[in-house]
Structure formats: structure tokens, C-alpha cells
Amino acid sequence: MSEKKESRDWYKEAVFYQIWVRSFCDGNGDGIGDLYGVYDKLEYVKSLGVDAIWFNPLYPSPNADYGYDISDYCDIHPDYGDLDQFKKVLNKAHELGMKVIMDLVINHTSDEHKWFKESRKGGDDNPYKDYYIWRDEPNNWDSFFEGKAWEFDSLRGQYYLHLFAKKQPDLNMDNPKVREEVKNILRFWLSMGVDGFREDVINFISKKEGLPNGIGFLPVIGSIHNFKDGPHIHEYLAEFRKVCDEYGAVQIGEGPMTTVNTALKYLSGDTKSMDMMFSFDHMTADCLFTEYLHRPFKLIRLKNALSKWQYKLAGKAWNSLYLENHDHPRIISRYGSEKYHRESGTALATAYMFLKGTPFIYQGQEIGMTNIKLSSIDQYVDVSSKNNYHKYHLKDSIEDRLHRIHVSSRDSARTPVQWDDSENAGFSRVKPWFFVNPNYKEINVKNQESDKESILNYYRECIRLRKNNPVLLYGKYKEYEHGNAFVYMYERRRGNISYFIICSFAPEKILFMLPKGFANHTAKIMLSNYPKKRVPGEIRILPEMGLKLSPYEALVIKMKRTK
Ligand code: TEU
Ligand code: CA
């Protein structure tokens, strides 16, 4: 155990792959992705060069929020297999040299969890009575997913709090019994051999005493200060950290609306309870707060967010790096270009994979899967997409409202993975549980395996270059030409060796003037997404007249620094 403990820092040199199992691969032919499919694809995952897997919730769930409404924390959803199959997957992943982390969702359970069913009954000697947050009168908080944050329960004769969907009642973390339950869940999975947790909306679990009203006229946002980074958050997380310490388990917190300063409290000093936090700032370069409030993409906003986190965490804490996950639409459709699919997909990979921190790759991102555009809201299944559509912009035309869903829906990240060009994209022998993106004939793993310049093989290149490379792992970050609206350029430096990462986000050719002092230096090309134009391995003299960048051109060059 102590050996494992000492090695917790493995996450700093790791690349993670995220699996949303329902859409990953169907192994038993019922149209739903499962752990049999995962088992068969572990060699593929390994072939990317990744070191760890994060599984979205695999537990029994009525799927009101696709797994984030858990009805049993210590079992596997029958759609995905059973505990034995999970152990097989875990062991095989370990044999292949990959760690496995689970999703821990403890802000809320499903309303079908035994605890909630019992809690509804009330009664003074009921041990589950105070497992949830019950009140005679609701306050004015909104939920994120379904109207007001309070729902009346006729059996108990009281209202319960749900910050997310109605079927996701919030646990009462102030109750020590609930915290004991959480610790038991941690121990259950850790003693099985799991290597850590991604902890869902972890900054929401402690609510302000008395649950005061929020500022009424601002939906959701107006009440957030009453439950984000709440009064006891760091005490409670210290209790959970202690359990994780016993096993050397890695903890990654998901914190909606986390700022750098609040994140640092979780990541450093006396209150350190997490090894990394998922931040959201860089997810709003094309929207306000959330993708549904869409605005045109601006590279400057992306650069602001990335640089802010790079600079402010430097020397104090470790970043997590991602462009996609199960909650966000596909990145090429957002920050890149479906027209320049390969070019922008590889440029986006270059832009984030070499930042300081641990990169996460979401299933399908490595082949550049794009957003799906379904023709009616009834075809969507995500609770938040449906809610947004039915609640906001009701005066707009159906087309306009549907367009908002096309650019924002979480369902775009949840279409079946496109393995090949056969029926159902090779995801399943039968009709899949959800729509396959019609572009699967062109965009699929099989095609890209055989194409040296594919997005898939480019991700492999990125991971290879990053691996065991102290400059790219630990070197200092510095951004250049911040004001440039089309090019993101940064340096990773250690000692006298620097890597420069240059990515164009322009859909046409541009001339990029290198910063002062760069001209006439020799540089080695380490990676390029136009490998015929700039051959990796070649040494070039940097031009005085600027670099002619092709659409979405990205390159990594290595230079010796003299000062
Ligand atoms: O996400 C938290 C979160 O901030 C999102 O719900 C966000 O508000 C939403 O994606 C906007 O569309 C976590 C999980 O990652 C998400 O899948 C769950 O739905 C949510 O918590 C509730 O458990
Ligand atoms: Ca299945």
C-alpha cells in the first residue's frame, strides 16, 4: 500500500482517456455500449499511448441524467455488465499498464436510491431521515436542469432540494452518516484496485447554513454563492482525502464555475484535497457561461483562459487539460472547422496537449467526431438540452431554437463511437440506443488507422512527443503574441531548451510574424500537421519575413536558448 502511496504523482506524466460507456462499444449486441465492448477495445485505447482511463458513472441508474443519477454506488448497471465484468476490465487495464479512475457523484443520488426511498418516509427514528435536504417551504433557488430547485414530495409532505434534475435529490453532506457512506463507497472501489476518482460537482456539496434566498432575478447564477465552495467544503473533503491517502488514490475535482483562486484552495496548502480540478473557463470561448448561450468563437478568449490557468497554477498546483468531455459539444464543430476537419482537429490537439498539466482525451475526440444535427428536439435525450429548448427563447422560430441545440447539446458528445464504415458504424450489430452521426462513413477509426496523417495518428504523435519529455512535462509556460487574433503561440522551457507551439486558427493562409529576436535562429521541427511542408526532424532557420501558415497549421519546434 505504501508503495502505491508514494507513486501518486504518476498522474502528472499521464495522458487520460475518458470513456462514456453507453456509446463506446456494444459487446453483447443489444445496442448499448458496455464493459464487454470496453474489454475488447482496451488494446486500442492502449495503442493511443494513454496511461489511464476515466470511466463516467457505470453504476445502476434510471438514467434521468445518464448515470449521474445513481441508485446504487456499489454495483454496475446491468446494461453495462456486472461487478465481475468490471473486475475483468480493471485487471486487463492494469495488465496493459493503464490506471483506472471512477466517477464519484456525491452531491446527489437518484430518487430511486434506497436512501431516498427511505428518507421520503420521514419519521423520527428513521436513520435515513436527514440524508437529504428537506424543508417545509422552498427558497427561491433554481436548479440547473429542471426549473425550481425544490420538489414537493407527497409522501413526506415536504420539499426536497435538487440542484440538478428532479430525479437527482441533493444529499445532506452536513449529516455525518452521509459522509460515512461516502467513505464506504471510496473504500469499496479502492479496495477493488481502482486508482482514483473524478469527483462530480464537488464544489457544491456543502450548502450555506439556513439555505438563504439567492438574487431572485438571475436564474441559477443568482443562488450559486449559497452552495459553491460552501462553509464546510474543505472539512468534508479532508475526511475523504484521508481515505484516498490510505490507498494513494488520485482525486480530480469537477468544479463548475471554479475560478483560479478557489481552485487553488482545493489544490494546494492546508486545504489541499484534490490533485487536479477541471476548470471551465476555456469552455466559454464561444458562449456565455454555458454553450446554450452561444456567441461566435474568439481565439483570444480561449488564449486568455488557458494562459490564466497556466500562469496562476505555476509552481503551486497541477492543471488538468481537456477540450471535450461528455458535457460539451464536439470541439472541431466549436473552435475548429468541419470544412478543415483534419487540419483543425490536429491544430486543436497541438494547442492543448503541450500545455503544462495532464491531458484528457474524450472518446471520439481522437478521430475528430463532430456535432450531430437532429431534426427535432424530440430526438434528443439529454435532460439539459430538452430543458433549455422548452424554457428559453420561446418566441424564436423552431429553426432558431433547434440551431441553438445543434451548437450546444451534450448529446453531440454522446453519439456512438464511429469504429468503421459498416452499418451502425461498427459500434453495434443492432440498431444503437442513440443516433449515429451520419458522417461515420468518412470519419471512423478504421479509416484513420490506415492514414498516416489522420487525426488519430496525430494524437499518437502528440502523446509520444510528450511522453518522458521533461521540457514538455515540467517546463515553464510562456505565451507569445497574445494579441494575435488567429495564432496561439506558447513556449515550454526548461534550462536552455525550449519548445515552441504555434497553432493557426485561421481558415486561410496567413503570414505570422514571429516575435522579435526569433529570426535567423535554428529550430528543429518536432511535429507538424502539414508534414510534407514541414518535415519532422528537419532543422530550419527561422525566417525574417515571418512564417507562412496554411489553414489551421500547427507546429512544434525545438530551440536552444542562449539567454
Ligand atoms: O456536470 C456539472 C455541470 O456543470 C454540468 O452539468 C453543466 O451545468 C451542464 O453540462 C451544462 O449543460 C456534472 C456532470 O459532468 C454532468 O454530466 C452531470 O449532468 C452533472 O454534473 C450533474 O451530475
Ligand atoms: Ca450492450
Coordinates of C-alpha atoms and ligand atoms in Angstrom, one line a residue:
M1 CA 0.0 0.0 0.0
S2 CA 2.8 2.4 0.9
E3 CA 4.5 1.8 -2.4
K4 CA 1.3 2.8 -4.1
K5 CA 1.0 5.9 -2.0
E6 CA 4.5 7.1 -2.9
S7 CA 3.7 6.8 -6.5
R8 CA 0.5 9.0 -6.6
D9 CA 2.4 11.6 -8.7
W10 CA 2.0 9.2 -11.7
Y11 CA -0.9 11.4 -12.9
K12 CA 1.5 14.3 -13.8
E13 CA 3.1 12.3 -16.6
A14 CA -0.1 10.5 -17.7
V15 CA -2.5 11.1 -20.5
F16 CA -6.1 10.1 -19.7
Y17 CA -8.7 8.6 -22.0
Q18 CA -12.4 9.2 -21.0
I19 CA -15.0 6.6 -21.6
W20 CA -18.7 7.3 -21.6
V21 CA -19.5 3.6 -21.8
R22 CA -23.1 3.7 -23.2
S23 CA -21.7 5.0 -26.5
F24 CA -18.3 3.4 -26.6
C25 CA -18.7 -0.1 -27.9
D26 CA -21.5 -2.6 -27.6
G27 CA -20.1 -6.1 -26.9
N28 CA -23.2 -8.1 -26.3
G29 CA -25.4 -6.9 -29.2
D30 CA -28.2 -5.1 -27.5
G31 CA -27.4 -1.7 -29.0
I32 CA -26.0 -0.3 -25.8
G33 CA -22.3 0.2 -25.1
D34 CA -21.0 -2.0 -22.2
L35 CA -18.0 -3.3 -20.4
Y36 CA -17.7 -6.3 -22.8
G37 CA -17.1 -3.8 -25.6
V38 CA -14.6 -1.9 -23.4
Y39 CA -12.8 -5.1 -22.7
D40 CA -12.4 -5.8 -26.4
K41 CA -11.2 -2.3 -27.1
L42 CA -8.6 -1.9 -24.3
E43 CA -5.8 -2.7 -26.7
Y44 CA -7.0 0.1 -29.0
V45 CA -7.1 2.5 -26.0
K46 CA -3.6 1.5 -25.1
S47 CA -2.4 1.9 -28.6
L48 CA -3.1 5.6 -28.3
G49 CA -0.3 5.8 -25.8
V50 CA -2.5 6.7 -22.9
D51 CA -1.8 5.7 -19.3
A52 CA -5.2 5.9 -17.6
I53 CA -8.9 5.6 -18.2
W54 CA -11.6 7.7 -16.5
F55 CA -15.0 5.9 -16.6
N56 CA -18.1 8.1 -16.4
P57 CA -20.6 6.5 -14.0
L58 CA -21.0 2.8 -14.5
Y59 CA -23.4 2.3 -11.7
P60 CA -27.1 1.3 -11.7
S61 CA -29.1 4.4 -12.7
P62 CA -32.6 5.2 -14.0
N63 CA -30.7 7.4 -16.5
A64 CA -32.6 10.6 -15.9
D65 CA -29.1 12.1 -16.3
Y66 CA -27.4 9.2 -17.9
G67 CA -25.6 7.7 -14.9
Y68 CA -25.3 10.9 -12.8
D69 CA -28.4 9.8 -11.0
I70 CA -27.1 6.8 -9.1
S71 CA -29.4 4.3 -7.5
D72 CA -26.6 2.0 -6.1
Y73 CA -23.0 3.2 -5.7
C74 CA -21.5 -0.3 -5.2
D75 CA -22.7 -2.1 -8.3
I76 CA -22.6 -2.0 -12.1
H77 CA -25.5 -1.0 -14.3
P78 CA -26.9 -4.3 -15.8
D79 CA -26.8 -2.6 -19.2
Y80 CA -23.0 -2.5 -18.9
G81 CA -22.3 -5.9 -17.3
D82 CA -21.7 -6.7 -13.7
L83 CA -19.0 -6.4 -11.0
D84 CA -17.2 -9.5 -12.3
Q85 CA -17.0 -8.0 -15.8
F86 CA -15.8 -4.7 -14.3
K87 CA -13.0 -6.6 -12.5
K88 CA -12.0 -8.2 -15.7
V89 CA -11.8 -4.8 -17.3
L90 CA -9.9 -3.4 -14.4
N91 CA -7.4 -6.2 -14.3
K92 CA -6.8 -6.1 -18.1
A93 CA -6.3 -2.4 -18.0
H94 CA -3.8 -2.8 -15.2
E95 CA -2.0 -5.6 -17.1
L96 CA -1.8 -3.3 -20.1
G97 CA -0.3 -0.6 -17.9
M98 CA -3.3 1.6 -17.6
K99 CA -4.7 3.0 -14.4
V100 CA -8.5 3.3 -13.9
I101 CA -10.4 6.0 -12.2
M102 CA -14.1 6.1 -11.4
D103 CA -16.7 8.9 -11.3
L104 CA -17.8 9.8 -7.8
V105 CA -21.2 11.6 -7.8
I106 CA -21.9 12.5 -4.2
N107 CA -23.7 15.8 -4.5
H108 CA -26.9 13.9 -5.2
T109 CA -28.3 10.4 -5.8
S110 CA -31.2 9.2 -7.9
D111 CA -34.6 9.5 -6.3
E112 CA -34.7 5.7 -6.8
H113 CA -31.8 5.2 -4.5
K114 CA -32.7 3.2 -1.4
W115 CA -31.6 6.1 0.9
F116 CA -34.1 8.5 -0.8
K117 CA -36.9 6.0 -0.8
E118 CA -36.4 5.5 2.9
S119 CA -35.9 9.2 3.6
R120 CA -39.2 10.0 2.0
K121 CA -40.9 8.1 4.7
G122 CA -39.8 10.6 7.4
G123 CA -40.3 9.6 11.0
D124 CA -38.2 10.5 14.0
D125 CA -36.4 7.1 14.4
N126 CA -35.8 6.7 10.6
P127 CA -32.0 6.5 10.1
Y128 CA -32.3 8.0 6.6
K129 CA -34.5 10.9 7.7
D130 CA -31.7 13.5 7.3
Y131 CA -29.8 12.0 4.4
Y132 CA -31.3 14.7 2.1
I133 CA -32.2 18.3 2.3
W134 CA -35.9 18.6 3.3
R135 CA -37.8 21.8 4.1
D136 CA -41.4 22.8 4.7
E137 CA -41.0 25.8 2.5
P138 CA -38.7 26.1 -0.6
N139 CA -36.3 29.0 -1.0
N140 CA -36.0 30.8 -4.4
W141 CA -33.1 28.7 -5.9
D142 CA -33.3 27.5 -9.4
S143 CA -32.0 24.1 -10.5
F144 CA -29.5 23.7 -13.4
F145 CA -31.7 21.3 -15.3
E146 CA -35.4 21.5 -14.4
G147 CA -37.0 24.6 -13.1
K148 CA -37.0 25.4 -9.4
A149 CA -34.6 23.6 -7.2
W150 CA -37.3 22.2 -4.9
E151 CA -39.8 19.5 -5.5
F152 CA -42.7 18.6 -3.2
D153 CA -42.8 15.0 -2.0
S154 CA -46.4 14.0 -1.1
L155 CA -45.3 11.0 1.0
R156 CA -43.1 13.1 3.3
G157 CA -45.2 16.2 2.9
Q158 CA -42.1 18.3 2.4
Y159 CA -39.9 19.8 -0.3
Y160 CA -36.5 18.3 -1.2
L161 CA -33.6 20.2 -2.8
H162 CA -32.3 19.2 -6.2
L163 CA -29.7 21.4 -7.8
F164 CA -29.9 19.3 -11.0
A165 CA -32.8 17.3 -12.3
K166 CA -35.9 16.5 -10.2
K167 CA -34.7 12.9 -10.1
Q168 CA -31.4 14.0 -8.6
P169 CA -32.1 14.9 -4.9
D170 CA -29.1 16.6 -3.2
L171 CA -27.5 14.7 -0.3
N172 CA -27.2 16.4 3.1
M173 CA -23.4 16.3 3.5
D174 CA -23.8 18.0 6.9
N175 CA -25.0 14.7 8.2
P176 CA -22.0 12.7 9.4
K177 CA -23.8 9.5 8.5
V178 CA -23.9 10.6 4.8
R179 CA -20.1 11.3 4.9
E180 CA -19.5 7.8 6.4
E181 CA -21.5 6.4 3.4
V182 CA -19.2 8.3 1.0
K183 CA -16.1 6.9 2.7
N184 CA -17.6 3.4 2.4
I185 CA -18.1 4.0 -1.3
L186 CA -14.5 5.1 -1.7
R187 CA -13.2 2.1 0.2
F188 CA -15.4 -0.3 -1.8
W189 CA -13.8 0.7 -5.1
L190 CA -10.3 1.4 -3.8
S191 CA -10.0 -2.0 -2.2
M192 CA -11.0 -3.5 -5.5
G193 CA -8.0 -1.8 -7.0
V194 CA -9.3 1.3 -8.6
D195 CA -6.7 4.1 -8.8
G196 CA -8.7 7.2 -8.1
F197 CA -11.8 9.3 -8.7
R198 CA -13.2 12.1 -10.8
E199 CA -15.5 13.9 -8.4
D200 CA -18.7 15.4 -9.8
V201 CA -19.7 19.0 -8.9
I202 CA -17.5 18.6 -5.8
N203 CA -17.5 22.3 -5.1
F204 CA -21.3 22.2 -4.5
I205 CA -21.6 19.6 -1.7
S206 CA -21.6 22.0 1.3
K207 CA -24.6 24.4 1.3
K208 CA -24.7 27.7 3.2
E209 CA -26.4 27.4 6.6
G210 CA -30.1 28.2 6.5
L211 CA -30.2 28.0 2.7
P212 CA -30.7 31.7 2.2
N213 CA -32.5 33.1 -0.9
G214 CA -30.5 34.0 -3.9
I215 CA -30.8 37.1 -6.0
G216 CA -34.1 36.4 -7.5
F217 CA -34.0 37.8 -11.0
L218 CA -30.9 35.9 -12.0
P219 CA -31.8 32.3 -12.8
V220 CA -29.4 29.7 -11.4
I221 CA -26.4 32.1 -11.2
G222 CA -28.1 34.2 -8.6
S223 CA -28.1 31.5 -6.0
I224 CA -24.7 29.8 -6.7
H225 CA -22.9 31.7 -3.9
N226 CA -25.1 29.8 -1.5
F227 CA -23.7 26.4 -2.4
K228 CA -20.4 26.8 -4.3
D229 CA -17.3 26.4 -2.1
G230 CA -19.7 26.3 0.9
P231 CA -18.8 26.8 4.5
H232 CA -17.7 23.2 5.3
I233 CA -16.4 22.1 2.0
H234 CA -12.7 21.8 2.9
E235 CA -13.5 19.9 6.2
Y236 CA -15.6 17.4 4.4
L237 CA -13.1 16.9 1.6
A238 CA -10.3 16.5 4.2
E239 CA -12.2 13.5 5.5
F240 CA -12.4 11.9 2.1
R241 CA -8.8 12.8 1.3
K242 CA -7.8 10.8 4.3
V243 CA -9.4 7.6 2.9
C244 CA -7.9 8.2 -0.5
D245 CA -4.5 8.8 1.1
E246 CA -4.6 5.3 2.6
Y247 CA -4.7 3.9 -1.0
G248 CA -2.6 6.6 -2.8
A249 CA -5.7 7.3 -4.9
V250 CA -5.7 10.3 -7.3
Q251 CA -8.6 12.8 -6.9
I252 CA -9.7 15.1 -9.6
G253 CA -12.4 17.5 -8.8
E254 CA -15.0 18.8 -11.2
G255 CA -15.9 22.3 -10.3
P256 CA -18.4 24.3 -12.3
M257 CA -17.6 28.0 -12.2
T258 CA -14.4 27.3 -10.4
T259 CA -12.1 30.3 -10.5
V260 CA -8.3 30.0 -10.3
N261 CA -8.3 31.4 -6.8
T262 CA -11.0 29.0 -5.4
A263 CA -9.4 26.1 -7.3
L264 CA -6.1 26.8 -5.5
K265 CA -7.8 26.1 -2.2
Y266 CA -8.6 22.6 -3.3
L267 CA -5.2 22.1 -4.9
S268 CA -2.7 23.5 -2.5
G269 CA -1.8 24.4 1.0
D270 CA -3.6 23.2 4.2
T271 CA -6.9 22.6 2.4
K272 CA -5.4 20.5 -0.4
S273 CA -7.9 17.8 -1.1
M274 CA -7.6 17.3 -4.9
D275 CA -4.7 16.6 -7.3
M276 CA -6.3 18.4 -10.2
M277 CA -9.5 20.4 -10.9
F278 CA -11.4 20.5 -14.1
S279 CA -11.9 24.2 -14.9
F280 CA -14.5 25.6 -17.3
D281 CA -13.1 29.0 -18.3
H282 CA -11.7 27.8 -21.6
M283 CA -15.1 26.2 -22.5
T284 CA -16.7 29.6 -23.0
A285 CA -14.7 30.9 -25.9
D286 CA -17.9 30.6 -28.0
C287 CA -20.5 31.1 -25.3
L288 CA -21.5 32.8 -22.1
F289 CA -21.5 30.6 -19.0
T290 CA -22.8 27.6 -21.0
E291 CA -22.8 26.5 -24.6
Y292 CA -26.5 27.2 -24.9
L293 CA -25.8 30.9 -24.8
H294 CA -23.8 30.8 -27.9
R295 CA -21.6 33.5 -29.4
P296 CA -19.0 33.4 -32.1
F297 CA -15.8 31.7 -31.2
K298 CA -12.9 34.1 -30.4
L299 CA -9.4 32.7 -30.1
I300 CA -8.4 35.5 -27.8
R301 CA -11.0 34.3 -25.2
L302 CA -9.5 30.8 -25.4
K303 CA -6.0 32.1 -25.0
N304 CA -7.0 34.3 -22.1
A305 CA -8.5 31.3 -20.2
L306 CA -5.7 28.8 -21.0
S307 CA -2.9 31.3 -20.1
K308 CA -4.6 32.4 -16.9
W309 CA -4.7 28.9 -15.6
Q310 CA -1.2 28.1 -16.8
Y311 CA 0.3 31.2 -15.1
K312 CA -1.7 31.2 -11.9
L313 CA -1.2 27.5 -11.1
A314 CA 2.5 27.6 -12.0
G315 CA 4.6 26.3 -9.1
K316 CA 1.6 25.8 -6.9
A317 CA -0.7 23.2 -8.4
W318 CA -1.2 21.0 -11.4
N319 CA -3.6 21.6 -14.3
S320 CA -6.0 19.2 -16.0
L321 CA -6.2 19.8 -19.7
Y322 CA -9.2 19.0 -21.9
L323 CA -11.2 20.2 -24.9
E324 CA -14.0 17.7 -24.8
N325 CA -16.0 15.6 -22.4
H326 CA -19.5 14.2 -22.1
D327 CA -20.9 17.6 -21.2
H328 CA -19.7 19.6 -24.1
P329 CA -20.3 19.6 -27.9
R330 CA -17.5 18.4 -30.1
I331 CA -14.5 20.7 -30.3
I332 CA -14.0 20.7 -34.1
S333 CA -17.6 21.9 -34.5
R334 CA -17.0 24.7 -31.9
Y335 CA -13.4 26.0 -32.0
G336 CA -12.3 24.4 -35.3
S337 CA -13.8 23.9 -38.7
E338 CA -15.8 21.0 -40.1
K339 CA -14.5 22.0 -43.5
Y340 CA -10.9 21.8 -42.4
H341 CA -11.6 18.8 -40.4
R342 CA -8.2 17.1 -40.3
E343 CA -6.3 20.4 -40.1
S344 CA -8.4 22.0 -37.3
G345 CA -8.7 18.7 -35.4
T346 CA -4.9 18.3 -35.3
A347 CA -4.3 22.0 -34.6
L348 CA -6.6 21.8 -31.6
A349 CA -4.8 18.8 -30.3
T350 CA -1.5 20.6 -30.7
A351 CA -2.8 23.7 -28.9
Y352 CA -3.7 21.8 -25.6
M353 CA -1.7 18.7 -25.5
F354 CA 1.6 20.5 -24.8
L355 CA 0.3 22.8 -22.1
K356 CA 1.6 22.1 -18.6
G357 CA -0.7 19.6 -17.0
T358 CA -2.4 16.3 -17.6
P359 CA -4.3 15.9 -20.9
F360 CA -7.6 14.2 -21.1
I361 CA -8.9 12.8 -24.4
Y362 CA -12.6 12.1 -24.7
Q363 CA -13.8 9.1 -26.7
G364 CA -14.1 10.0 -30.4
Q365 CA -12.1 13.2 -30.0
E366 CA -9.1 11.3 -31.3
I367 CA -10.8 10.8 -34.6
G368 CA -12.4 14.3 -34.7
M369 CA -16.0 13.3 -34.2
T370 CA -18.3 16.3 -34.8
N371 CA -21.7 17.5 -33.6
I372 CA -24.9 15.8 -34.7
K373 CA -27.7 17.8 -36.0
L374 CA -31.0 16.0 -35.3
S375 CA -34.2 17.4 -36.9
S376 CA -36.4 17.7 -33.9
I377 CA -36.0 18.3 -30.2
D378 CA -37.9 15.0 -29.6
Q379 CA -34.9 13.1 -30.9
Y380 CA -32.6 14.5 -28.2
V381 CA -32.3 12.7 -24.9
D382 CA -30.3 14.9 -22.7
V383 CA -32.3 16.5 -19.9
S384 CA -30.4 19.8 -20.0
S385 CA -30.9 20.2 -23.8
K386 CA -34.6 19.5 -23.5
N387 CA -35.0 21.9 -20.7
N388 CA -33.1 24.7 -22.5
Y389 CA -35.2 24.2 -25.6
H390 CA -38.5 24.2 -23.7
K391 CA -37.6 27.0 -21.3
Y392 CA -35.7 29.7 -23.2
H393 CA -36.1 31.8 -26.3
L394 CA -39.7 30.6 -26.8
K395 CA -40.5 33.5 -29.1
D396 CA -37.9 32.4 -31.6
S397 CA -38.7 30.2 -34.6
I398 CA -38.4 26.4 -34.2
E399 CA -35.4 26.5 -36.6
D400 CA -33.6 29.1 -34.5
R401 CA -34.2 27.2 -31.3
L402 CA -33.1 23.9 -32.9
H403 CA -30.0 25.7 -34.1
R404 CA -29.2 26.5 -30.5
I405 CA -29.5 22.9 -29.7
H406 CA -27.3 21.9 -32.6
V407 CA -24.4 24.1 -31.3
S408 CA -24.9 23.3 -27.6
S409 CA -26.3 19.9 -26.9
R410 CA -24.4 17.4 -24.7
D411 CA -25.9 14.7 -26.9
S412 CA -23.3 15.6 -29.6
A413 CA -20.7 14.1 -27.3
R414 CA -22.8 11.1 -26.7
T415 CA -23.4 9.6 -30.2
P416 CA -21.9 6.1 -30.7
V417 CA -18.2 6.0 -31.4
Q418 CA -17.5 5.6 -35.1
W419 CA -15.3 2.5 -35.4
D420 CA -15.7 1.8 -39.1
D421 CA -17.9 2.4 -42.1
S422 CA -20.1 -0.7 -41.7
E423 CA -23.7 -0.4 -40.5
N424 CA -24.1 1.2 -37.1
A425 CA -20.5 2.5 -37.5
G426 CA -19.2 -0.8 -36.1
F427 CA -20.5 0.3 -32.7
S428 CA -23.1 -2.5 -32.5
R429 CA -24.6 -5.4 -34.6
V430 CA -28.0 -4.0 -33.9
K431 CA -29.6 -0.5 -34.0
P432 CA -27.8 1.6 -31.4
W433 CA -29.6 3.2 -28.5
F434 CA -28.9 6.6 -29.9
F435 CA -28.3 8.2 -33.4
V436 CA -25.0 7.5 -35.1
N437 CA -23.6 10.7 -36.7
P438 CA -24.2 10.2 -40.5
N439 CA -20.6 11.2 -41.2
Y440 CA -19.4 7.8 -39.9
K441 CA -18.6 6.6 -43.4
E442 CA -15.8 9.2 -43.6
I443 CA -14.9 9.8 -40.0
N444 CA -14.1 6.5 -38.3
V445 CA -11.3 4.7 -36.5
K446 CA -10.7 2.2 -39.3
N447 CA -10.1 4.8 -42.0
Q448 CA -7.8 6.8 -39.8
E449 CA -5.8 3.8 -38.7
S450 CA -4.6 3.4 -42.2
D451 CA -3.9 7.0 -42.9
K452 CA -0.6 8.2 -41.6
E453 CA -1.7 11.8 -41.4
S454 CA -5.1 11.2 -39.7
I455 CA -6.2 13.0 -36.6
L456 CA -5.9 9.6 -34.8
N457 CA -2.3 9.1 -35.7
Y458 CA -1.6 12.7 -34.9
Y459 CA -2.9 12.2 -31.4
R460 CA -0.5 9.3 -31.1
E461 CA 2.4 11.5 -32.3
C462 CA 1.5 14.2 -29.7
I463 CA 1.4 11.7 -26.9
R464 CA 4.7 10.1 -28.0
L465 CA 6.4 13.5 -28.1
R466 CA 5.1 14.5 -24.7
K467 CA 6.0 11.2 -23.0
N468 CA 9.2 11.2 -21.0
N469 CA 10.0 14.7 -22.2
P470 CA 10.9 16.7 -19.2
V471 CA 10.6 20.0 -21.1
L472 CA 7.1 19.3 -22.2
L473 CA 6.1 17.7 -18.9
Y474 CA 7.7 20.2 -16.4
G475 CA 8.9 23.1 -18.5
K476 CA 7.8 26.7 -17.8
Y477 CA 4.9 28.1 -19.8
K478 CA 5.0 31.4 -21.5
E479 CA 2.6 32.8 -24.1
Y480 CA 3.7 34.9 -27.1
E481 CA 1.9 37.3 -29.4
H482 CA -1.2 37.3 -27.1
G483 CA -2.9 40.0 -29.2
N484 CA -2.8 38.0 -32.4
A485 CA -6.4 37.0 -33.2
F486 CA -5.6 33.9 -35.2
V487 CA -2.4 32.4 -33.8
Y488 CA -1.8 30.8 -30.4
M489 CA 1.9 30.6 -29.7
Y490 CA 3.5 29.4 -26.4
E491 CA 6.8 28.2 -25.1
R492 CA 7.6 25.4 -22.8
R493 CA 11.1 25.9 -21.4
R494 CA 13.4 24.0 -19.1
G495 CA 17.0 25.1 -18.8
N496 CA 18.3 26.2 -22.2
I497 CA 15.9 24.0 -24.1
S498 CA 12.6 25.4 -25.4
Y499 CA 9.7 24.0 -27.3
F500 CA 7.5 26.5 -29.2
I501 CA 4.0 25.6 -30.0
I502 CA 2.4 27.6 -32.9
C503 CA -1.2 27.0 -33.9
S504 CA -3.1 28.9 -36.5
F505 CA -6.9 29.1 -36.1
A506 CA -7.4 30.8 -39.4
P507 CA -9.3 29.1 -42.2
E508 CA -7.0 30.6 -44.8
K509 CA -3.3 31.2 -45.3
I510 CA -1.8 33.8 -43.1
L511 CA 1.6 35.3 -42.5
F512 CA 2.7 35.1 -38.9
M513 CA 5.4 37.4 -37.8
L514 CA 7.5 35.7 -35.2
P515 CA 8.2 37.6 -32.0
K516 CA 11.3 39.9 -32.0
G517 CA 14.6 38.1 -31.8
F518 CA 13.4 34.8 -33.4
A519 CA 14.6 35.4 -36.9
N520 CA 17.7 33.5 -38.1
H521 CA 17.6 31.1 -35.1
T522 CA 17.9 27.4 -35.9
A523 CA 14.9 25.4 -34.9
K524 CA 14.2 21.7 -35.2
I525 CA 10.7 20.7 -36.4
M526 CA 9.4 18.2 -33.8
L527 CA 5.8 17.9 -35.0
S528 CA 3.7 19.4 -37.9
N529 CA 0.2 18.8 -39.1
Y530 CA 1.4 19.6 -42.6
P531 CA 4.3 17.1 -42.5
K532 CA 5.0 17.4 -46.2
K533 CA 5.5 21.1 -45.9
R534 CA 7.5 21.0 -42.7
V535 CA 9.2 17.6 -42.3
P536 CA 9.6 16.5 -38.7
G537 CA 13.2 16.1 -37.8
E538 CA 14.4 18.8 -40.2
I539 CA 16.4 21.8 -38.9
R540 CA 15.3 25.1 -40.3
I541 CA 16.5 28.7 -40.0
L542 CA 13.6 30.8 -38.8
P543 CA 12.7 33.4 -41.5
E544 CA 12.9 37.1 -41.0
M545 CA 9.8 37.6 -43.2
G546 CA 7.5 35.6 -41.0
L547 CA 6.0 32.1 -41.2
K548 CA 3.6 31.4 -43.9
L549 CA 1.0 29.3 -42.2
S550 CA -1.6 27.2 -44.0
P551 CA -5.2 27.0 -42.8
Y552 CA -5.1 25.6 -39.2
E553 CA -1.5 24.9 -39.5
A554 CA 0.2 23.7 -36.3
L555 CA 3.8 23.0 -35.5
V556 CA 6.1 22.3 -32.6
I557 CA 9.7 23.4 -32.9
K558 CA 12.6 22.9 -30.6
M559 CA 15.3 25.6 -30.0
K560 CA 18.3 26.1 -27.9
R561 CA 18.1 29.3 -25.8
T562 CA 21.2 31.4 -25.4
K563 CA 19.7 33.7 -22.8
Ligands
TEU1 O1 -21.6 18.4 -14.6 C1 -21.8 19.6 -13.9 C2 -22.0 20.8 -14.8 O2 -21.6 21.9 -14.6 C3 -22.9 20.5 -16.0 O3 -24.0 19.9 -15.5 C4 -23.3 21.7 -16.7 O4 -24.1 22.5 -15.9 C5 -24.0 21.2 -17.9 O5 -23.2 20.3 -18.6 C6 -24.5 22.3 -18.8 O6 -25.1 21.8 -19.9 C7 -21.6 17.2 -13.9 C8 -21.6 16.1 -14.9 O7 -20.4 16.1 -15.6 C9 -22.8 16.1 -15.7 O8 -22.8 15.1 -16.7 C10 -24.0 15.9 -14.8 O9 -25.2 16.1 -15.6 C11 -24.0 17.0 -13.7 O10 -22.7 17.1 -13.1 C12 -24.9 16.5 -12.6 O11 -24.4 15.4 -12.0
CA2 CA -24.5 -4.0 -24.9

